[in-house]
PDB file of C-alpha atoms and ligand atoms in Angstrom:
ATOM      1  CA  UNK N   1     100.680  65.586 189.517  1.00 44.00           C
ATOM      2  CA  UNK N   2      98.192  64.387 186.896  1.00 46.00           C
ATOM      3  CA  UNK N   3      99.068  61.043 185.401  1.00 48.00           C
ATOM      4  CA  UNK N   4      97.737  59.934 182.052  1.00 48.00           C
ATOM      5  CA  UNK N   5      95.235  57.220 181.223  1.00 53.00           C
ATOM      6  CA  UNK N   6      95.827  54.262 178.919  1.00 52.00           C
ATOM      7  CA  UNK N   7      94.490  56.368 176.058  1.00 59.00           C
ATOM      8  CA  UNK N   8      97.247  58.882 176.658  1.00 55.00           C
ATOM      9  CA  UNK N   9      95.062  61.633 178.121  1.00 66.00           C
ATOM     10  CA  UNK N  10      93.306  62.136 181.456  1.00 72.00           C
ATOM     11  CA  UNK N  11      89.557  62.451 181.113  1.00 90.00           C
ATOM     12  CA  UNK N  12      88.245  65.981 181.613  1.00 92.00           C
ATOM     13  CA  UNK N  13      86.625  65.333 184.985  1.00 94.00           C
ATOM     14  CA  UNK N  14      89.786  63.686 186.293  1.00 94.00           C
ATOM     15  CA  UNK N  15      91.958  66.478 184.930  1.00 94.00           C
ATOM     16  CA  UNK N  16      89.883  69.139 186.696  1.00 95.00           C
ATOM     17  CA  UNK N  17      89.526  67.184 189.945  1.00 96.00           C
ATOM     18  CA  UNK N  18      93.276  66.572 190.095  1.00 96.00           C
ATOM     19  CA  UNK N  19      94.112  70.173 189.243  1.00 95.00           C
ATOM     20  CA  UNK N  20      91.749  71.670 191.834  1.00 97.00           C
ATOM     21  CA  UNK N  21      92.520  69.192 194.609  1.00 97.00           C
ATOM     22  CA  UNK N  22      96.238  68.775 194.001  1.00 97.00           C
ATOM     23  CA  UNK N  23      95.761  65.044 194.569  1.00 97.00           C
ATOM     24  CA  UNK N  24      96.998  62.123 192.477  1.00 96.00           C
ATOM     25  CA  UNK N  25      93.850  60.037 192.128  1.00 96.00           C
ATOM     26  CA  UNK N  26      95.787  57.263 190.406  1.00 94.00           C
ATOM     27  CA  UNK N  27      97.578  56.644 193.695  1.00 97.00           C
ATOM     28  CA  UNK N  28      94.326  55.251 195.138  1.00 97.00           C
ATOM     29  CA  UNK N  29      94.409  51.464 195.231  1.00 97.00           C
ATOM     30  CA  UNK N  30      90.792  51.128 196.366  1.00 97.00           C
ATOM     31  CA  UNK N  31      91.454  49.712 199.809  1.00 98.00           C
ATOM     32  CA  UNK N  32      88.248  51.303 201.149  1.00 97.00           C
ATOM     33  CA  UNK N  33      89.843  52.595 204.341  1.00 98.00           C
ATOM     34  CA  UNK N  34      88.476  56.082 203.698  1.00 98.00           C
ATOM     35  CA  UNK N  35      84.912  54.770 203.400  1.00 98.00           C
ATOM     36  CA  UNK N  36      85.260  52.416 206.363  1.00 97.00           C
ATOM     37  CA  UNK N  37      85.888  55.298 208.741  1.00 94.00           C
ATOM     38  CA  UNK N  38      83.736  57.991 207.178  1.00 97.00           C
ATOM     39  CA  UNK N  39      80.958  59.125 209.574  1.00 97.00           C
ATOM     40  CA  UNK N  40      78.720  60.241 206.688  1.00 96.00           C
ATOM     41  CA  UNK N  41      78.514  57.085 204.557  1.00 96.00           C
ATOM     42  CA  UNK N  42      74.904  56.380 205.593  1.00 96.00           C
ATOM     43  CA  UNK N  43      73.908  59.516 203.678  1.00 95.00           C
ATOM     44  CA  UNK N  44      76.112  58.886 200.623  1.00 96.00           C
ATOM     45  CA  UNK N  45      74.994  57.216 197.408  1.00 96.00           C
ATOM     46  CA  UNK N  46      78.621  56.717 196.393  1.00 97.00           C
ATOM     47  CA  UNK N  47      81.210  55.952 199.050  1.00 97.00           C
ATOM     48  CA  UNK N  48      84.427  57.976 198.982  1.00 98.00           C
ATOM     49  CA  UNK N  49      86.491  55.171 197.390  1.00 98.00           C
ATOM     50  CA  UNK N  50      83.740  54.574 194.810  1.00 97.00           C
ATOM     51  CA  UNK N  51      83.615  58.278 194.056  1.00 97.00           C
ATOM     52  CA  UNK N  52      87.332  58.309 193.283  1.00 97.00           C
ATOM     53  CA  UNK N  53      86.891  55.310 191.004  1.00 96.00           C
ATOM     54  CA  UNK N  54      84.074  57.013 189.120  1.00 96.00           C
ATOM     55  CA  UNK N  55      86.187  60.137 188.642  1.00 96.00           C
ATOM     56  CA  UNK N  56      89.066  58.007 187.344  1.00 94.00           C
ATOM     57  CA  UNK N  57      86.691  56.608 184.733  1.00 92.00           C
ATOM     58  CA  UNK N  58      85.312  60.073 183.935  1.00 91.00           C
ATOM     59  CA  UNK N  59      81.780  59.148 184.988  1.00 91.00           C
ATOM     60  CA  UNK N  60      79.687  62.295 185.314  1.00 86.00           C
ATOM     61  CA  UNK N  61      77.478  60.745 188.022  1.00 91.00           C
ATOM     62  CA  UNK N  62      80.293  61.634 190.413  1.00 94.00           C
ATOM     63  CA  UNK N  63      79.139  65.251 190.147  1.00 93.00           C
ATOM     64  CA  UNK N  64      75.531  64.302 190.902  1.00 92.00           C
ATOM     65  CA  UNK N  65      76.484  62.281 193.958  1.00 94.00           C
ATOM     66  CA  UNK N  66      75.137  63.222 197.376  1.00 93.00           C
ATOM     67  CA  UNK N  67      78.567  62.319 198.771  1.00 95.00           C
ATOM     68  CA  UNK N  68      80.208  65.547 197.703  1.00 94.00           C
ATOM     69  CA  UNK N  69      77.608  67.603 199.575  1.00 92.00           C
ATOM     70  CA  UNK N  70      77.226  65.581 202.770  1.00 94.00           C
ATOM     71  CA  UNK N  71      80.973  65.204 203.306  1.00 95.00           C
ATOM     72  CA  UNK N  72      81.579  66.929 206.630  1.00 95.00           C
ATOM     73  CA  UNK N  73      85.233  67.721 205.856  1.00 94.00           C
ATOM     74  CA  UNK N  74      86.216  65.958 209.046  1.00 96.00           C
ATOM     75  CA  UNK N  75      89.549  64.860 207.467  1.00 96.00           C
ATOM     76  CA  UNK N  76      89.384  61.364 208.978  1.00 97.00           C
ATOM     77  CA  UNK N  77      89.853  59.833 205.528  1.00 97.00           C
ATOM     78  CA  UNK N  78      92.865  62.078 204.923  1.00 97.00           C
ATOM     79  CA  UNK N  79      94.430  60.891 208.163  1.00 97.00           C
ATOM     80  CA  UNK N  80      93.825  57.212 207.467  1.00 97.00           C
ATOM     81  CA  UNK N  81      94.563  56.865 203.759  1.00 98.00           C
ATOM     82  CA  UNK N  82      97.621  54.615 203.384  1.00 98.00           C
ATOM     83  CA  UNK N  83      98.452  56.369 200.105  1.00 97.00           C
ATOM     84  CA  UNK N  84      98.454  59.855 201.607  1.00 97.00           C
ATOM     85  CA  UNK N  85      95.512  61.045 199.524  1.00 98.00           C
ATOM     86  CA  UNK N  86      93.482  63.967 200.886  1.00 98.00           C
ATOM     87  CA  UNK N  87      90.032  62.695 199.951  1.00 98.00           C
ATOM     88  CA  UNK N  88      88.376  65.762 201.486  1.00 97.00           C
ATOM     89  CA  UNK N  89      90.233  67.929 198.938  1.00 97.00           C
ATOM     90  CA  UNK N  90      88.836  65.781 196.135  1.00 98.00           C
ATOM     91  CA  UNK N  91      85.341  66.280 197.592  1.00 97.00           C
ATOM     92  CA  UNK N  92      85.885  70.035 197.637  1.00 96.00           C
ATOM     93  CA  UNK N  93      87.218  69.974 194.075  1.00 97.00           C
ATOM     94  CA  UNK N  94      84.102  68.139 192.861  1.00 96.00           C
ATOM     95  CA  UNK N  95      81.880  70.698 194.610  1.00 94.00           C
ATOM     96  CA  UNK N  96      83.785  73.478 192.853  1.00 94.00           C
ATOM     97  CA  UNK N  97      83.447  71.786 189.467  1.00 94.00           C
ATOM     98  CA  UNK N  98      79.717  71.400 190.011  1.00 90.00           C
ATOM     99  CA  UNK N  99      79.268  75.026 191.087  1.00 87.00           C
ATOM    100  CA  UNK N 100      81.340  76.332 188.178  1.00 88.00           C
ATOM    101  CA  UNK N 101      78.848  74.874 185.726  1.00 84.00           C
ATOM    102  CA  UNK N 102      76.930  78.072 186.516  1.00 74.00           C
ATOM    103  CA  UNK N 103      73.594  76.440 186.022  1.00 73.00           C
ATOM    104  CA  UNK N 104      70.523  78.602 186.552  1.00 72.00           C
ATOM    105  CA  UNK N 105      67.663  77.004 188.433  1.00 68.00           C
ATOM    106  CA  UNK N 106      65.292  79.948 188.360  1.00 71.00           C
ATOM    107  CA  UNK N 107      64.000  81.383 185.100  1.00 78.00           C
ATOM    108  CA  UNK N 108      61.875  84.457 185.656  1.00 77.00           C
ATOM    109  CA  UNK N 109      60.250  84.201 182.243  1.00 78.00           C
ATOM    110  CA  UNK N 110      58.856  80.807 183.181  1.00 85.00           C
ATOM    111  CA  UNK N 111      57.265  81.924 186.441  1.00 85.00           C
ATOM    112  CA  UNK N 112      53.481  82.531 186.226  1.00 89.00           C
ATOM    113  CA  UNK N 113      52.509  86.220 186.429  1.00 89.00           C
ATOM    114  CA  UNK N 114      50.250  85.473 189.396  1.00 90.00           C
ATOM    115  CA  UNK N 115      53.221  84.036 191.285  1.00 87.00           C
ATOM    116  CA  UNK N 116      55.387  87.029 190.459  1.00 86.00           C
ATOM    117  CA  UNK N 117      52.676  89.398 191.665  1.00 88.00           C
ATOM    118  CA  UNK N 118      52.414  87.632 195.008  1.00 89.00           C
ATOM    119  CA  UNK N 119      56.118  87.209 195.722  1.00 86.00           C
ATOM    120  CA  UNK N 120      57.910  89.847 197.762  1.00 88.00           C
ATOM    121  CA  UNK N 121      60.830  91.134 195.618  1.00 86.00           C
ATOM    122  CA  UNK N 122      63.364  90.166 198.299  1.00 88.00           C
ATOM    123  CA  UNK N 123      62.311  86.524 197.956  1.00 83.00           C
ATOM    124  CA  UNK N 124      63.185  86.607 194.271  1.00 82.00           C
ATOM    125  CA  UNK N 125      66.487  88.384 194.861  1.00 84.00           C
ATOM    126  CA  UNK N 126      67.488  85.928 197.572  1.00 82.00           C
ATOM    127  CA  UNK N 127      66.540  83.024 195.328  1.00 77.00           C
ATOM    128  CA  UNK N 128      68.617  84.412 192.446  1.00 77.00           C
ATOM    129  CA  UNK N 129      71.625  84.747 194.723  1.00 78.00           C
ATOM    130  CA  UNK N 130      71.367  81.141 195.822  1.00 71.00           C
ATOM    131  CA  UNK N 131      70.245  79.363 192.709  1.00 69.00           C
ATOM    132  CA  UNK N 132      71.671  81.092 189.661  1.00 68.00           C
ATOM    133  CA  UNK N 133      75.082  80.813 188.116  1.00 61.00           C
TER     134      UNK N 133
HETATM  135  S1  SF4 U 201      91.916  55.114 201.818  1.00 89.07           S
HETATM  136 FE1  SF4 U 201      93.131  56.098 200.163  1.00 89.07          FE
HETATM  137  S2  SF4 U 201      93.911  54.398 198.906  1.00 89.07           S
HETATM  138 FE2  SF4 U 201      92.245  53.576 200.195  1.00 89.07          FE
HETATM  139  S3  SF4 U 201      90.385  53.754 198.898  1.00 89.07           S
HETATM  140 FE3  SF4 U 201      90.502  55.623 200.139  1.00 89.07          FE
HETATM  141  S4  SF4 U 201      91.617  57.114 198.875  1.00 89.07           S
HETATM  142 FE4  SF4 U 201      91.979  55.085 197.982  1.00 89.07          FE
HETATM  143  S1  SF4 U 202      86.264  64.249 205.141  1.00 89.07           S
HETATM  144 FE1  SF4 U 202      84.280  63.720 204.223  1.00 89.07          FE
HETATM  145  S2  SF4 U 202      84.652  61.824 203.089  1.00 89.07           S
HETATM  146 FE2  SF4 U 202      86.353  62.074 204.528  1.00 89.07          FE
HETATM  147  S3  SF4 U 202      85.773  60.906 206.359  1.00 89.07           S
HETATM  148 FE3  SF4 U 202      85.122  63.036 206.681  1.00 89.07          FE
HETATM  149  S4  SF4 U 202      83.001  63.117 205.953  1.00 89.07           S
HETATM  150 FE4  SF4 U 202      83.917  61.233 205.113  1.00 89.07          FE
END
C-alpha cells in the first residue's frame, strides 16, 4: 500500500518504487539492520537503508546508485528486517525504473565514419541490443 507524504501526495519515484515492489517504504524506521548484514555494502555508494530514505524523499540519486546494481539478491535483508520489508524487491523495482527510462547510449550518427567502416556489423548490433532503450 502506498501511503501519502505530508504534502498529500507520494513523490513520483516513491510511487513507482512502491507500486513495482509492493513494499510500504514508510514502514522503514531506519534501524540499519538491512545494511549491517548486507554482504555487498563495500561496493555500494548508498547503503540499503540510505537508499530507502532517498527514495522516500524523492531524490533521483537513488537511481544512479551503484547499490541497485551490485545487490546480489541474497534476501538476507528481507529475512532480517524487523518491519517485514523486502528490500531486495525495492532494489529490483529501482532497476526496473532505471531501465524503463529507455535511454540510448549509442548514437550511430555521432560515430566517426572511420569507426563505422572498421566495426564488424555484429558488434554494432550487439551494442544496440545492450545499450539502447
Ligand atoms: S532493516 Fe527494515 S526497517 Fe531497518 S532500515 Fe532496513 S528496511 Fe528499514
Ligand atoms: S538482497 Fe541485496 S541489499 Fe539485501 S542483503 Fe542481499 S545484497 Fe544486500
